[in-house]
mmCIF file of C-alpha atoms in Angstrom:
data_model
loop_
_atom_site.group_PDB
_atom_site.id
_atom_site.type_symbol
_atom_site.label_atom_id
_atom_site.label_comp_id
_atom_site.label_asym_id
_atom_site.label_seq_id
_atom_site.Cartn_x
_atom_site.Cartn_y
_atom_site.Cartn_z
ATOM 1 C CA MET A 201 -60.754 -18.900 -75.377
ATOM 2 C CA LYS A 202 -60.026 -17.707 -79.013
ATOM 3 C CA GLU A 203 -58.700 -14.487 -77.766
ATOM 4 C CA LYS A 204 -56.242 -15.868 -75.557
ATOM 5 C CA GLN A 205 -55.322 -18.256 -78.478
ATOM 6 C CA SER A 206 -54.914 -15.318 -80.711
ATOM 7 C CA VAL A 207 -52.399 -13.303 -78.624
ATOM 8 C CA ARG A 208 -50.202 -16.350 -78.105
ATOM 9 C CA SER A 209 -50.013 -16.943 -81.889
ATOM 10 C CA ARG A 210 -48.675 -13.300 -82.260
ATOM 11 C CA MET A 211 -45.908 -13.880 -79.488
ATOM 12 C CA PRO A 212 -42.506 -14.065 -81.435
ATOM 13 C CA PHE A 213 -41.232 -17.514 -81.842
ATOM 14 C CA HIS A 214 -37.647 -16.482 -80.525
ATOM 15 C CA LEU A 215 -38.965 -14.594 -77.346
ATOM 16 C CA PHE A 216 -41.318 -17.593 -76.490
ATOM 17 C CA THR A 217 -37.886 -19.938 -76.817
ATOM 18 C CA PHE A 218 -36.035 -17.394 -74.688
ATOM 19 C CA LEU A 219 -38.611 -17.123 -71.872
ATOM 20 C CA PHE A 220 -38.898 -20.990 -71.685
ATOM 21 C CA PHE A 221 -35.075 -21.514 -71.793
ATOM 22 C CA THR A 222 -34.536 -18.908 -68.922
ATOM 23 C CA VAL A 223 -37.324 -20.512 -66.658
ATOM 24 C CA THR A 224 -35.772 -24.090 -66.937
ATOM 25 C CA THR A 225 -32.547 -22.874 -66.608
ATOM 26 C CA LEU A 226 -33.349 -21.135 -63.394
ATOM 27 C CA THR A 227 -35.143 -24.013 -61.940
ATOM 28 C CA GLY A 228 -32.456 -26.382 -62.726
ATOM 29 C CA CYS A 229 -29.730 -24.170 -60.722
ATOM 30 C CA ILE A 230 -31.780 -24.886 -57.532
ATOM 31 C CA GLU A 231 -29.879 -27.054 -55.053
ATOM 32 C CA LYS A 232 -30.294 -28.088 -51.411
ATOM 33 C CA TYR A 233 -28.703 -25.700 -49.239
ATOM 34 C CA GLU A 234 -26.684 -27.293 -46.657
ATOM 35 C CA ALA A 235 -25.634 -24.626 -43.570
ATOM 36 C CA ASP A 236 -22.099 -24.636 -42.510
ATOM 37 C CA ILE A 237 -22.914 -24.782 -38.787
ATOM 38 C CA ASP A 238 -20.019 -25.346 -36.083
ATOM 39 C CA ALA A 239 -20.547 -28.394 -33.925
ATOM 40 C CA LYS A 240 -20.810 -26.308 -30.834
ATOM 41 C CA ASP A 241 -23.748 -24.518 -32.564
ATOM 42 C CA THR A 242 -25.548 -27.740 -32.361
ATOM 43 C CA ASN A 243 -27.620 -29.821 -29.815
ATOM 44 C CA LEU A 244 -27.840 -26.950 -27.662
ATOM 45 C CA LEU A 245 -29.318 -26.488 -24.401
ATOM 46 C CA VAL A 246 -32.671 -24.609 -24.461
ATOM 47 C CA VAL A 247 -33.890 -23.487 -21.078
ATOM 48 C CA GLU A 248 -36.790 -20.982 -20.554
ATOM 49 C CA GLY A 249 -38.744 -20.198 -17.264
ATOM 50 C CA THR A 250 -39.642 -17.746 -14.344
ATOM 51 C CA ILE A 251 -38.487 -17.814 -10.930
ATOM 52 C CA TYR A 252 -41.573 -16.793 -9.151
ATOM 53 C CA SER A 253 -42.274 -16.075 -5.487
ATOM 54 C CA GLY A 254 -44.263 -17.876 -3.296
ATOM 55 C CA GLN A 255 -45.709 -19.950 -6.139
ATOM 56 C CA GLU A 256 -44.840 -22.955 -8.601
ATOM 57 C CA SER A 257 -41.907 -22.089 -10.971
ATOM 58 C CA ARG A 258 -41.873 -24.151 -13.956
ATOM 59 C CA PHE A 259 -38.649 -24.622 -16.433
ATOM 60 C CA VAL A 260 -38.497 -26.062 -19.875
ATOM 61 C CA LEU A 261 -35.381 -27.782 -20.825
ATOM 62 C CA SER A 262 -34.981 -29.221 -24.534
ATOM 63 C CA ARG A 263 -32.369 -29.437 -27.101
ATOM 64 C CA THR A 264 -32.273 -27.729 -30.549
ATOM 65 C CA GLN A 265 -32.703 -29.721 -33.517
ATOM 66 C CA PRO A 266 -31.766 -29.598 -37.056
ATOM 67 C CA ILE A 267 -33.970 -27.736 -39.594
ATOM 68 C CA GLY A 268 -36.621 -30.393 -40.712
ATOM 69 C CA SER A 269 -36.811 -32.298 -37.763
ATOM 70 C CA TYR A 270 -40.133 -33.435 -37.192
ATOM 71 C CA GLY A 271 -41.932 -33.795 -33.719
ATOM 72 C CA ALA A 272 -41.806 -31.549 -30.645
ATOM 73 C CA PRO A 273 -38.157 -31.045 -28.595
ATOM 74 C CA GLN A 274 -38.250 -33.771 -25.835
ATOM 75 C CA LEU A 275 -37.611 -32.775 -22.508
ATOM 76 C CA GLU A 276 -34.066 -32.960 -21.202
ATOM 77 C CA MET A 277 -34.196 -35.974 -18.865
ATOM 78 C CA PHE A 278 -32.383 -36.641 -15.800
ATOM 79 C CA ALA A 279 -31.194 -33.101 -15.207
ATOM 80 C CA LYS A 280 -30.347 -31.564 -11.486
ATOM 81 C CA VAL A 281 -32.351 -28.060 -11.462
ATOM 82 C CA SER A 282 -32.875 -26.078 -8.569
ATOM 83 C CA VAL A 283 -33.101 -22.317 -8.020
ATOM 84 C CA LEU A 284 -30.336 -20.861 -5.695
ATOM 85 C CA GLY A 285 -30.093 -17.513 -3.788
ATOM 86 C CA SER A 286 -27.209 -15.584 -2.890
ATOM 87 C CA ASP A 287 -28.491 -15.970 0.822
ATOM 88 C CA GLY A 288 -27.834 -19.809 0.481
ATOM 89 C CA THR A 289 -31.350 -20.808 -0.015
ATOM 90 C CA GLU A 290 -31.857 -23.596 -2.411
ATOM 91 C CA TYR A 291 -35.323 -24.873 -3.954
ATOM 92 C CA VAL A 292 -35.174 -28.211 -5.963
ATOM 93 C CA ALA A 293 -37.097 -28.668 -9.456
ATOM 94 C CA PHE A 294 -38.688 -32.033 -10.116
ATOM 95 C CA PRO A 295 -39.387 -33.634 -13.638
ATOM 96 C CA MET A 296 -43.367 -33.222 -14.216
ATOM 97 C CA GLY A 297 -43.616 -34.687 -17.637
ATOM 98 C CA SER A 298 -42.614 -31.774 -19.979
ATOM 99 C CA TYR A 299 -41.217 -29.341 -17.566
ATOM 100 C CA TYR A 300 -39.478 -28.802 -14.324
ATOM 101 C CA SER A 301 -41.441 -27.802 -11.264
ATOM 102 C CA CYS A 302 -40.358 -25.897 -7.982
ATOM 103 C CA ARG A 303 -42.015 -24.545 -5.337
ATOM 104 C CA THR A 304 -40.250 -21.482 -4.212
ATOM 105 C CA GLY A 305 -40.939 -19.672 -1.007
ATOM 106 C CA HIS A 306 -41.506 -15.882 -0.807
ATOM 107 C CA LEU A 307 -38.552 -14.378 -2.521
ATOM 108 C CA SER A 308 -36.314 -11.445 -0.798
ATOM 109 C CA PRO A 309 -36.191 -8.051 -2.784
ATOM 110 C CA ASP A 310 -32.659 -7.879 -1.544
ATOM 111 C CA VAL A 311 -31.507 -11.242 -2.730
ATOM 112 C CA GLU A 312 -30.273 -12.450 -6.109
ATOM 113 C CA TYR A 313 -31.707 -15.714 -7.391
ATOM 114 C CA ARG A 314 -30.374 -17.835 -10.290
ATOM 115 C CA LEU A 315 -31.245 -21.497 -12.066
ATOM 116 C CA HIS A 316 -28.724 -24.249 -11.719
ATOM 117 C CA ILE A 317 -28.896 -26.858 -14.056
ATOM 118 C CA GLU A 318 -26.509 -29.995 -14.077
ATOM 119 C CA THR A 319 -27.028 -32.172 -17.158
ATOM 120 C CA ASP A 320 -24.742 -34.456 -19.456
ATOM 121 C CA GLY A 321 -21.637 -33.730 -17.525
ATOM 122 C CA GLU A 322 -22.049 -29.686 -18.008
ATOM 123 C CA VAL A 323 -23.069 -27.090 -15.305
ATOM 124 C CA TYR A 324 -25.415 -24.313 -16.714
ATOM 125 C CA GLU A 325 -26.875 -21.163 -14.393
ATOM 126 C CA SER A 326 -28.528 -18.289 -15.243
ATOM 127 C CA GLU A 327 -27.319 -14.814 -14.358
ATOM 128 C CA PRO A 328 -28.236 -13.724 -11.085
ATOM 129 C CA GLN A 329 -30.932 -11.451 -10.749
ATOM 130 C CA LYS A 330 -33.026 -9.806 -8.052
ATOM 131 C CA PRO A 331 -36.684 -10.404 -8.261
ATOM 132 C CA LEU A 332 -38.793 -7.516 -9.926
ATOM 133 C CA SER A 333 -41.969 -6.138 -8.625
ATOM 134 C CA THR A 334 -44.587 -4.961 -11.270
ATOM 135 C CA GLU A 335 -47.288 -2.764 -11.318
ATOM 136 C CA LYS A 336 -51.246 -3.667 -11.157
ATOM 137 C CA ILE A 337 -53.193 -3.621 -14.150
ATOM 138 C CA ALA A 338 -55.283 -0.625 -14.714
ATOM 139 C CA ASP A 339 -57.804 -1.884 -17.215
ATOM 140 C CA VAL A 340 -58.181 -4.360 -19.991
ATOM 141 C CA THR A 341 -60.927 -3.603 -22.489
ATOM 142 C CA GLY A 342 -61.995 -4.750 -26.051
ATOM 143 C CA VAL A 343 -62.608 -2.515 -29.070
ATOM 144 C CA GLN A 344 -64.035 -3.364 -32.360
ATOM 145 C CA TYR A 345 -63.374 -0.453 -34.832
ATOM 146 C CA SER A 346 -65.967 -1.598 -37.503
ATOM 147 C CA PRO A 347 -68.772 -3.930 -37.465
ATOM 148 C CA ARG A 348 -66.727 -6.314 -39.760
ATOM 149 C CA ASP A 349 -63.566 -5.830 -37.705
ATOM 150 C CA ASN A 350 -62.061 -8.339 -35.113
ATOM 151 C CA ILE A 351 -62.230 -7.636 -31.438
ATOM 152 C CA GLU A 352 -59.109 -6.457 -30.211
ATOM 153 C CA VAL A 353 -58.034 -6.855 -26.327
ATOM 154 C CA LEU A 354 -56.082 -3.886 -25.099
ATOM 155 C CA VAL A 355 -54.223 -3.642 -21.755
ATOM 156 C CA THR A 356 -53.230 -0.643 -19.781
ATOM 157 C CA PRO A 357 -50.911 -1.326 -16.773
ATOM 158 C CA GLU A 358 -51.228 1.471 -14.105
ATOM 159 C CA LYS A 359 -48.687 4.080 -14.006
ATOM 160 C CA PRO A 360 -45.385 3.286 -13.394
ATOM 161 C CA SER A 361 -43.465 4.135 -10.142
ATOM 162 C CA GLN A 362 -40.431 5.284 -12.255
ATOM 163 C CA THR A 363 -41.421 7.590 -15.058
ATOM 164 C CA ASP A 364 -37.708 8.561 -16.228
ATOM 165 C CA LYS A 365 -36.750 4.980 -17.541
ATOM 166 C CA ALA A 366 -38.516 2.369 -19.728
ATOM 167 C CA ASN A 367 -40.595 -0.114 -18.368
ATOM 168 C CA TYR A 368 -40.823 -3.710 -19.687
ATOM 169 C CA TYR A 369 -43.585 -6.108 -19.307
ATOM 170 C CA SER A 370 -44.703 -9.807 -20.380
ATOM 171 C CA TRP A 371 -48.379 -10.916 -20.483
ATOM 172 C CA THR A 372 -50.138 -14.365 -20.877
ATOM 173 C CA TYR A 373 -53.569 -14.680 -20.400
ATOM 174 C CA ASP A 374 -56.203 -17.632 -19.673
ATOM 175 C CA GLU A 375 -59.578 -17.701 -21.289
ATOM 176 C CA THR A 376 -63.230 -19.021 -20.367
ATOM 177 C CA TRP A 377 -66.220 -18.889 -22.505
ATOM 178 C CA GLU A 378 -69.895 -19.959 -22.229
ATOM 179 C CA VAL A 379 -71.001 -22.761 -24.570
ATOM 180 C CA HIS A 380 -74.696 -23.745 -25.521
ATOM 181 C CA PRO A 381 -75.828 -26.893 -27.103
ATOM 182 C CA GLU A 382 -77.315 -26.565 -30.517
ATOM 183 C CA TYR A 383 -80.651 -28.062 -29.273
ATOM 184 C CA THR A 384 -82.274 -28.560 -25.850
ATOM 185 C CA THR A 385 -84.422 -31.586 -24.979
ATOM 186 C CA ASP A 386 -86.458 -32.180 -21.776
ATOM 187 C CA ILE A 387 -87.676 -35.733 -22.757
ATOM 188 C CA TYR A 388 -86.315 -38.980 -23.665
ATOM 189 C CA PHE A 389 -87.821 -41.962 -24.963
ATOM 190 C CA ASP A 390 -88.100 -45.033 -22.863
ATOM 191 C CA VAL A 391 -88.107 -48.212 -24.933
ATOM 192 C CA ASP A 392 -89.257 -50.264 -21.789
ATOM 193 C CA SER A 393 -92.565 -48.150 -21.458
ATOM 194 C CA MET A 394 -92.599 -47.030 -25.222
ATOM 195 C CA ARG A 395 -93.197 -43.581 -24.413
ATOM 196 C CA PRO A 396 -91.797 -40.290 -23.567
ATOM 197 C CA ILE A 397 -90.395 -39.802 -20.155
ATOM 198 C CA LYS A 398 -89.894 -36.078 -18.920
ATOM 199 C CA LYS A 399 -86.444 -35.335 -17.718
ATOM 200 C CA PRO A 400 -85.441 -31.518 -17.462
ATOM 201 C CA ASP A 401 -82.043 -32.255 -16.247
ATOM 202 C CA LEU A 402 -81.281 -34.892 -18.785
ATOM 203 C CA PHE A 403 -78.340 -32.513 -20.626
ATOM 204 C CA ALA A 404 -76.935 -29.238 -19.440
ATOM 205 C CA LYS A 405 -78.227 -25.929 -20.868
ATOM 206 C CA ARG A 406 -74.712 -24.336 -21.067
ATOM 207 C CA GLY A 407 -71.388 -25.336 -20.236
ATOM 208 C CA TRP A 408 -67.968 -23.374 -19.827
ATOM 209 C CA ILE A 409 -64.724 -24.248 -21.979
ATOM 210 C CA ASP A 410 -61.083 -23.105 -20.340
ATOM 211 C CA LYS A 411 -57.982 -22.447 -22.500
ATOM 212 C CA GLU A 412 -54.436 -21.381 -21.280
ATOM 213 C CA SER A 413 -52.800 -19.481 -23.996
ATOM 214 C CA SER A 414 -49.092 -20.759 -24.783
ATOM 215 C CA THR A 415 -48.273 -17.214 -26.191
ATOM 216 C CA ILE A 416 -46.180 -14.907 -24.261
ATOM 217 C CA MET A 417 -46.795 -10.929 -25.341
ATOM 218 C CA VAL A 418 -43.990 -8.567 -24.481
ATOM 219 C CA GLY A 419 -44.428 -4.478 -24.607
ATOM 220 C CA ALA A 420 -42.218 -1.347 -23.892
ATOM 221 C CA SER A 421 -43.057 1.783 -22.663
ATOM 222 C CA THR A 422 -40.257 3.631 -24.864
ATOM 223 C CA SER A 423 -42.990 5.057 -27.253
ATOM 224 C CA TYR A 424 -45.423 6.080 -24.536
ATOM 225 C CA GLU A 425 -45.434 9.646 -22.922
ATOM 226 C CA GLY A 426 -44.241 9.326 -19.638
ATOM 227 C CA GLN A 427 -43.393 5.638 -20.096
ATOM 228 C CA HIS A 428 -46.751 4.473 -19.352
ATOM 229 C CA ILE A 429 -48.181 1.915 -21.786
ATOM 230 C CA GLN A 430 -51.674 2.652 -22.648
ATOM 231 C CA ARG A 431 -54.040 0.260 -24.681
ATOM 232 C CA LEU A 432 -51.357 -1.699 -25.998
ATOM 233 C CA LYS A 433 -53.151 -4.752 -28.103
ATOM 234 C CA LEU A 434 -52.562 -8.349 -26.234
ATOM 235 C CA TYR A 435 -54.696 -10.264 -29.104
ATOM 236 C CA ASP A 436 -57.702 -10.185 -30.920
ATOM 237 C CA ILE A 437 -60.845 -12.621 -31.437
ATOM 238 C CA ASP A 438 -62.443 -13.359 -34.681
ATOM 239 C CA ARG A 439 -66.150 -11.597 -34.914
ATOM 240 C CA ALA A 440 -67.152 -14.942 -35.866
ATOM 241 C CA ASP A 441 -65.457 -16.870 -33.312
ATOM 242 C CA GLU A 442 -67.408 -19.773 -30.952
ATOM 243 C CA ARG A 443 -65.945 -17.667 -27.882
ATOM 244 C CA LEU A 444 -67.990 -14.608 -28.489
ATOM 245 C CA TYR A 445 -71.672 -16.435 -28.896
ATOM 246 C CA HIS A 446 -72.623 -15.995 -25.473
ATOM 247 C CA ARG A 447 -70.187 -14.518 -22.755
ATOM 248 C CA TYR A 448 -66.381 -14.595 -22.855
ATOM 249 C CA SER A 449 -64.232 -13.865 -19.888
ATOM 250 C CA GLY A 450 -60.111 -13.587 -20.034
ATOM 251 C CA LEU A 451 -57.701 -13.381 -17.174
ATOM 252 C CA VAL A 452 -54.621 -11.540 -17.944
ATOM 253 C CA HIS A 453 -51.339 -12.173 -15.964
ATOM 254 C CA GLN A 454 -48.633 -9.105 -16.101
ATOM 255 C CA ARG A 455 -45.290 -9.269 -15.329
ATOM 256 C CA ALA A 456 -42.417 -6.655 -15.257
ATOM 257 C CA ILE A 457 -39.363 -8.140 -16.985
ATOM 258 C CA THR A 458 -35.907 -6.680 -17.635
ATOM 259 C CA LYS A 459 -34.625 -5.021 -20.988
ATOM 260 C CA ALA A 460 -32.557 -8.253 -21.695
ATOM 261 C CA GLU A 461 -35.384 -10.370 -21.081
ATOM 262 C CA TYR A 462 -37.618 -7.898 -23.560
ATOM 263 C CA GLU A 463 -35.016 -8.393 -26.035
ATOM 264 C CA TYR A 464 -34.638 -11.812 -25.998
ATOM 265 C CA GLU A 465 -38.493 -12.377 -26.684
ATOM 266 C CA VAL A 466 -38.355 -10.084 -29.533
ATOM 267 C CA ALA A 467 -35.555 -12.005 -31.104
ATOM 268 C CA ARG A 468 -37.208 -15.140 -30.465
ATOM 269 C CA ARG A 469 -40.363 -13.941 -32.553
ATOM 270 C CA GLN A 470 -38.271 -12.668 -35.224
ATOM 271 C CA ALA A 471 -36.198 -15.803 -35.539
ATOM 272 C CA GLY A 472 -39.217 -17.896 -35.647
ATOM 273 C CA SER A 473 -41.017 -15.710 -37.844
ATOM 274 C CA GLU A 474 -38.082 -15.309 -40.476
ATOM 275 C CA MET A 475 -37.056 -19.276 -39.701
ATOM 276 C CA GLY A 476 -35.211 -20.476 -43.149
ATOM 277 C CA GLY A 477 -34.511 -17.220 -44.430
ATOM 278 C CA LEU A 478 -31.097 -16.422 -45.806
ATOM 279 C CA PHE A 479 -30.279 -14.094 -43.468
ATOM 280 C CA THR A 480 -31.855 -15.675 -40.161
ATOM 281 C CA PRO A 481 -29.647 -15.631 -37.224
ATOM 282 C CA LEU A 482 -28.358 -18.772 -35.800
ATOM 283 C CA PRO A 483 -30.249 -20.009 -32.411
ATOM 284 C CA SER A 484 -26.795 -19.358 -30.741
ATOM 285 C CA ALA A 485 -27.051 -15.713 -31.823
ATOM 286 C CA LEU A 486 -30.131 -15.033 -29.840
ATOM 287 C CA PRO A 487 -29.418 -13.098 -26.677
ATOM 288 C CA THR A 488 -29.573 -15.239 -23.503
ATOM 289 C CA ASN A 489 -28.887 -15.278 -19.958
ATOM 290 C CA ILE A 490 -27.879 -18.836 -19.682
ATOM 291 C CA HIS A 491 -24.176 -19.817 -19.534
ATOM 292 C CA CYS A 492 -22.159 -22.928 -19.269
ATOM 293 C CA LEU A 493 -19.678 -22.998 -16.405
ATOM 294 C CA THR A 494 -17.704 -26.109 -17.328
ATOM 295 C CA SER A 495 -17.008 -25.579 -20.778
ATOM 296 C CA ASP A 496 -17.558 -23.032 -23.860
ATOM 297 C CA LYS A 497 -20.838 -24.886 -24.675
ATOM 298 C CA ARG A 498 -23.514 -22.199 -25.566
ATOM 299 C CA ALA A 499 -27.033 -22.152 -24.247
ATOM 300 C CA ILE A 500 -30.085 -20.733 -25.390
ATOM 301 C CA GLY A 501 -33.059 -19.146 -23.500
ATOM 302 C CA PHE A 502 -33.559 -16.734 -20.586
ATOM 303 C CA VAL A 503 -34.821 -17.161 -17.032
ATOM 304 C CA GLY A 504 -36.572 -14.690 -15.451
ATOM 305 C CA CYS A 505 -37.125 -13.569 -12.006
ATOM 306 C CA SER A 506 -40.264 -11.863 -10.186
ATOM 307 C CA LEU A 507 -41.269 -11.035 -6.832
ATOM 308 C CA TYR A 508 -45.111 -10.997 -7.897
ATOM 309 C CA THR A 509 -47.531 -10.810 -10.750
ATOM 310 C CA THR A 510 -50.715 -9.142 -11.121
ATOM 311 C CA GLN A 511 -54.040 -10.380 -12.828
ATOM 312 C CA PHE A 512 -56.966 -8.603 -14.278
ATOM 313 C CA ARG A 513 -60.261 -10.373 -15.019
ATOM 314 C CA PHE A 514 -62.650 -9.062 -17.889
ATOM 315 C CA PHE A 515 -65.763 -9.977 -19.268
ATOM 316 C CA PHE A 516 -67.242 -9.754 -23.042
ATOM 317 C CA ASN A 517 -70.903 -10.147 -23.658
ATOM 318 C CA ARG A 518 -72.340 -10.996 -27.099
ATOM 319 C CA THR A 519 -74.521 -7.638 -27.043
ATOM 320 C CA ASP A 520 -71.112 -5.594 -26.569
ATOM 321 C CA PHE A 521 -69.920 -6.105 -30.058
ATOM 322 C CA SER A 522 -71.314 -6.956 -33.674
ATOM 323 C CA VAL A 523 -70.813 -10.863 -33.444
ATOM 324 C CA TYR A 524 -71.517 -12.956 -36.521
ATOM 325 C CA ILE A 525 -73.118 -16.367 -35.693
ATOM 326 C CA PRO A 526 -73.251 -18.108 -38.987
ATOM 327 C CA ARG A 527 -76.761 -20.059 -39.892
ATOM 328 C CA GLN A 528 -76.507 -23.453 -38.874
ATOM 329 C CA GLU A 529 -78.134 -26.138 -41.135
ATOM 330 C CA ASP A 530 -81.273 -27.997 -39.483
ATOM 331 C CA LYS A 531 -79.711 -31.054 -37.739
ATOM 332 C CA LEU A 532 -82.997 -32.612 -36.590
ATOM 333 C CA PHE A 533 -84.553 -35.840 -38.156
ATOM 334 C CA TRP A 534 -87.787 -35.809 -38.225
ATOM 335 C CA LEU A 535 -90.339 -38.841 -38.421
ATOM 336 C CA ARG A 536 -93.868 -37.916 -39.677
ATOM 337 C CA GLN A 537 -96.744 -40.457 -39.243
ATOM 338 C CA CYS A 538 -94.510 -42.619 -36.977
ATOM 339 C CA ASN A 539 -95.181 -44.990 -34.440
ATOM 340 C CA GLU A 540 -93.439 -46.264 -31.132
ATOM 341 C CA TRP A 541 -91.435 -48.879 -32.831
ATOM 342 C CA ASP A 542 -89.949 -46.285 -35.421
ATOM 343 C CA CYS A 543 -88.864 -44.478 -32.038
ATOM 344 C CA VAL A 544 -87.301 -47.715 -30.897
ATOM 345 C CA ARG A 545 -85.378 -47.715 -34.125
ATOM 346 C CA MET A 546 -83.925 -44.134 -33.563
ATOM 347 C CA VAL A 547 -82.959 -44.746 -30.223
ATOM 348 C CA GLU A 548 -81.038 -48.183 -31.330
ATOM 349 C CA ASN A 549 -79.585 -46.022 -33.812
ATOM 350 C CA GLY A 550 -78.147 -43.710 -31.080
ATOM 351 C CA LEU A 551 -80.420 -40.818 -31.501
ATOM 352 C CA PHE A 552 -82.166 -38.736 -28.695
ATOM 353 C CA LEU A 553 -85.539 -37.653 -28.749
ATOM 354 C CA VAL A 554 -86.000 -33.830 -29.056
ATOM 355 C CA GLU A 555 -89.554 -32.913 -29.704
ATOM 356 C CA TRP A 556 -92.735 -35.139 -29.455
ATOM 357 C CA TYR A 557 -96.298 -34.133 -31.204
ATOM 358 C CA ASP A 558 -99.070 -36.601 -30.467
ATOM 359 C CA SER A 559 -102.413 -35.827 -31.818
ATOM 360 C CA ARG A 560 -103.698 -39.377 -32.639
ATOM 361 C CA ILE A 561 -106.487 -39.070 -29.683
ATOM 362 C CA ILE A 562 -107.718 -35.782 -31.382
ATOM 363 C CA PRO A 563 -110.355 -35.900 -33.883
ATOM 364 C CA GLY A 564 -109.048 -34.843 -37.094
ATOM 365 C CA GLY A 565 -105.295 -35.234 -35.840
ATOM 366 C CA SER A 566 -102.299 -35.753 -38.142
ATOM 367 C CA GLY A 567 -101.236 -38.872 -35.993
ATOM 368 C CA LEU A 568 -97.257 -39.081 -34.129
ATOM 369 C CA SER A 569 -94.604 -36.817 -35.100
ATOM 370 C CA THR A 570 -91.315 -36.717 -33.587
ATOM 371 C CA SER A 571 -87.639 -35.161 -34.061
ATOM 372 C CA TRP A 572 -84.515 -36.512 -33.349
ATOM 373 C CA THR A 573 -80.582 -35.749 -32.882
ATOM 374 C CA PHE A 574 -77.357 -37.081 -31.946
ATOM 375 C CA GLU A 575 -76.095 -36.424 -28.421
ATOM 376 C CA TYR A 576 -73.086 -34.180 -29.328
ATOM 377 C CA LEU A 577 -75.564 -31.381 -30.520
ATOM 378 C CA LEU A 578 -77.461 -32.066 -27.265
ATOM 379 C CA ASN A 579 -74.315 -32.314 -24.533
ATOM 380 C CA VAL A 580 -71.823 -29.737 -24.496
ATOM 381 C CA LYS A 581 -69.361 -32.160 -22.469
ATOM 382 C CA LEU A 582 -68.709 -33.743 -25.825
ATOM 383 C CA ARG A 583 -67.163 -30.538 -27.027
ATOM 384 C CA GLY A 584 -64.734 -30.283 -24.039
ATOM 385 C CA ALA A 585 -66.973 -28.176 -21.919
ATOM 386 C CA TYR A 586 -67.745 -28.802 -17.925
ATOM 387 C CA THR A 587 -70.906 -27.846 -16.748
ATOM 388 C CA GLU A 588 -70.129 -26.763 -13.243
ATOM 389 C CA GLU A 589 -70.424 -22.905 -13.370
ATOM 390 C CA PRO A 590 -66.880 -21.144 -12.666
ATOM 391 C CA TYR A 591 -66.789 -19.338 -9.233
ATOM 392 C CA PHE A 592 -66.192 -16.022 -11.038
ATOM 393 C CA TRP A 593 -69.062 -16.232 -13.623
ATOM 394 C CA ASP A 594 -71.962 -14.704 -11.826
ATOM 395 C CA GLN A 595 -69.549 -11.453 -11.654
ATOM 396 C CA LYS A 596 -71.553 -8.378 -13.178
ATOM 397 C CA GLY A 597 -68.227 -6.809 -14.407
ATOM 398 C CA ASP A 598 -69.773 -3.366 -14.549
ATOM 399 C CA GLY A 599 -66.857 -1.717 -16.560
ATOM 400 C CA HIS A 600 -64.848 -0.510 -13.384
ATOM 401 C CA LYS A 601 -61.972 -2.304 -11.627
ATOM 402 C CA ASP A 602 -62.803 -3.715 -8.437
ATOM 403 C CA GLN A 603 -59.704 -4.006 -6.089
ATOM 404 C CA SER A 604 -59.666 -6.991 -3.579
ATOM 405 C CA GLU A 605 -57.671 -7.149 -0.459
ATOM 406 C CA ASP A 606 -55.337 -9.804 -2.270
ATOM 407 C CA ASP A 607 -54.151 -7.037 -4.421
ATOM 408 C CA GLU A 608 -52.981 -4.965 -1.494
ATOM 409 C CA GLU A 609 -51.019 -7.839 0.088
ATOM 410 C CA ALA A 610 -49.509 -8.577 -3.428
ATOM 411 C CA THR A 611 -47.648 -5.252 -2.931
ATOM 412 C CA SER A 612 -46.401 -6.179 0.610
ATOM 413 C CA ASP A 613 -45.779 -9.933 0.508
ATOM 414 C CA GLY A 614 -45.550 -11.381 -2.763
ATOM 415 C CA GLU A 615 -48.757 -12.831 -2.961
ATOM 416 C CA THR A 616 -50.643 -12.596 -6.614
ATOM 417 C CA GLY A 617 -53.215 -9.898 -6.957
ATOM 418 C CA THR A 618 -56.480 -9.731 -8.937
ATOM 419 C CA SER A 619 -58.505 -7.171 -10.254
ATOM 420 C CA ASP A 620 -61.904 -7.142 -12.047
ATOM 421 C CA GLY A 621 -63.597 -5.634 -14.530
ATOM 422 C CA GLU A 622 -65.189 -5.208 -18.127
ATOM 423 C CA GLU A 623 -65.655 -3.322 -20.948
#
């Protein structure tokens, strides 16, 4: 401490005064910046979604909000939304809370489809486009480059049918992972009979949690040999994440997209990460295929169109990677030399019996000892898990891709295909 004071004392007084004056002057120059935005660039309609063949299509309609606004954008209410085909087909979409839902029939690869929106006295449409087909997924694998690294999830589509031009894809994924309770018990204390009762099915020994990712990943083949994307990183999982404690499964959905949709997604991410910067483009500058037909109002967003998507399910086991499970502190409450009335009080306090050691009838025994804990440490349902085993969980996933008949149907009639594998 003395050394720091002596250094400060050697600083010339005029230098110290200059620095203080400079800092206070700069901080005094900071003023609130108000962007000069034209009225036509405010309260813009935002439209996002994809027209799918033979399945539910969802479209989210909202409005842009001023910077600094709180809360999520509200759904554009009372809009008329439908999918129109150049052959005269029409599929009406209905509001479903946070989005508009439309169940389309099987789309024709030779017909152009567009999204039609009527709202607030204006008519908007997406650019007509033919539905795109997509390759299957060749492999999804997990890689951990060192024992302390996160596990990266990499995707490889099958070789594209056209290798002389760039290919663009988008991916989403669903997750399922197995969870175990911190403690298990096969008994409970019955306050009527004042004794422990055997009940092996009191709490499930394991459960499962599902999660649907809201993130859309995109990729382009321009930097890959033969325009074939290989081992592109989709996301990673922390090696200490609960999802890897036992067994983890992911279902990756792949969809071919146009270059325009790819550029929109890239620009949207860039704008989101740089929001508030001096050189951040206004939302209206983002690429879009949504246009107003009745005025010069602008719209933001992109609507894609797909003939079908492909899927790939994979599994990770804890033993496949270097997984770090933090040591948990002991959360058991022990009663030594207790009696049955002590146990009644534990039940009244909301605790469950875990262990029961009664040596009172044994010569030289130490008496009755019990341990207790709270239900949330025994019941995985209280952690948001369900206990009915998923239908796909017994798959071995022995490292190879197992094509099903549904995959072949996906190529011919637009149904969703699924592949399975594990690394």
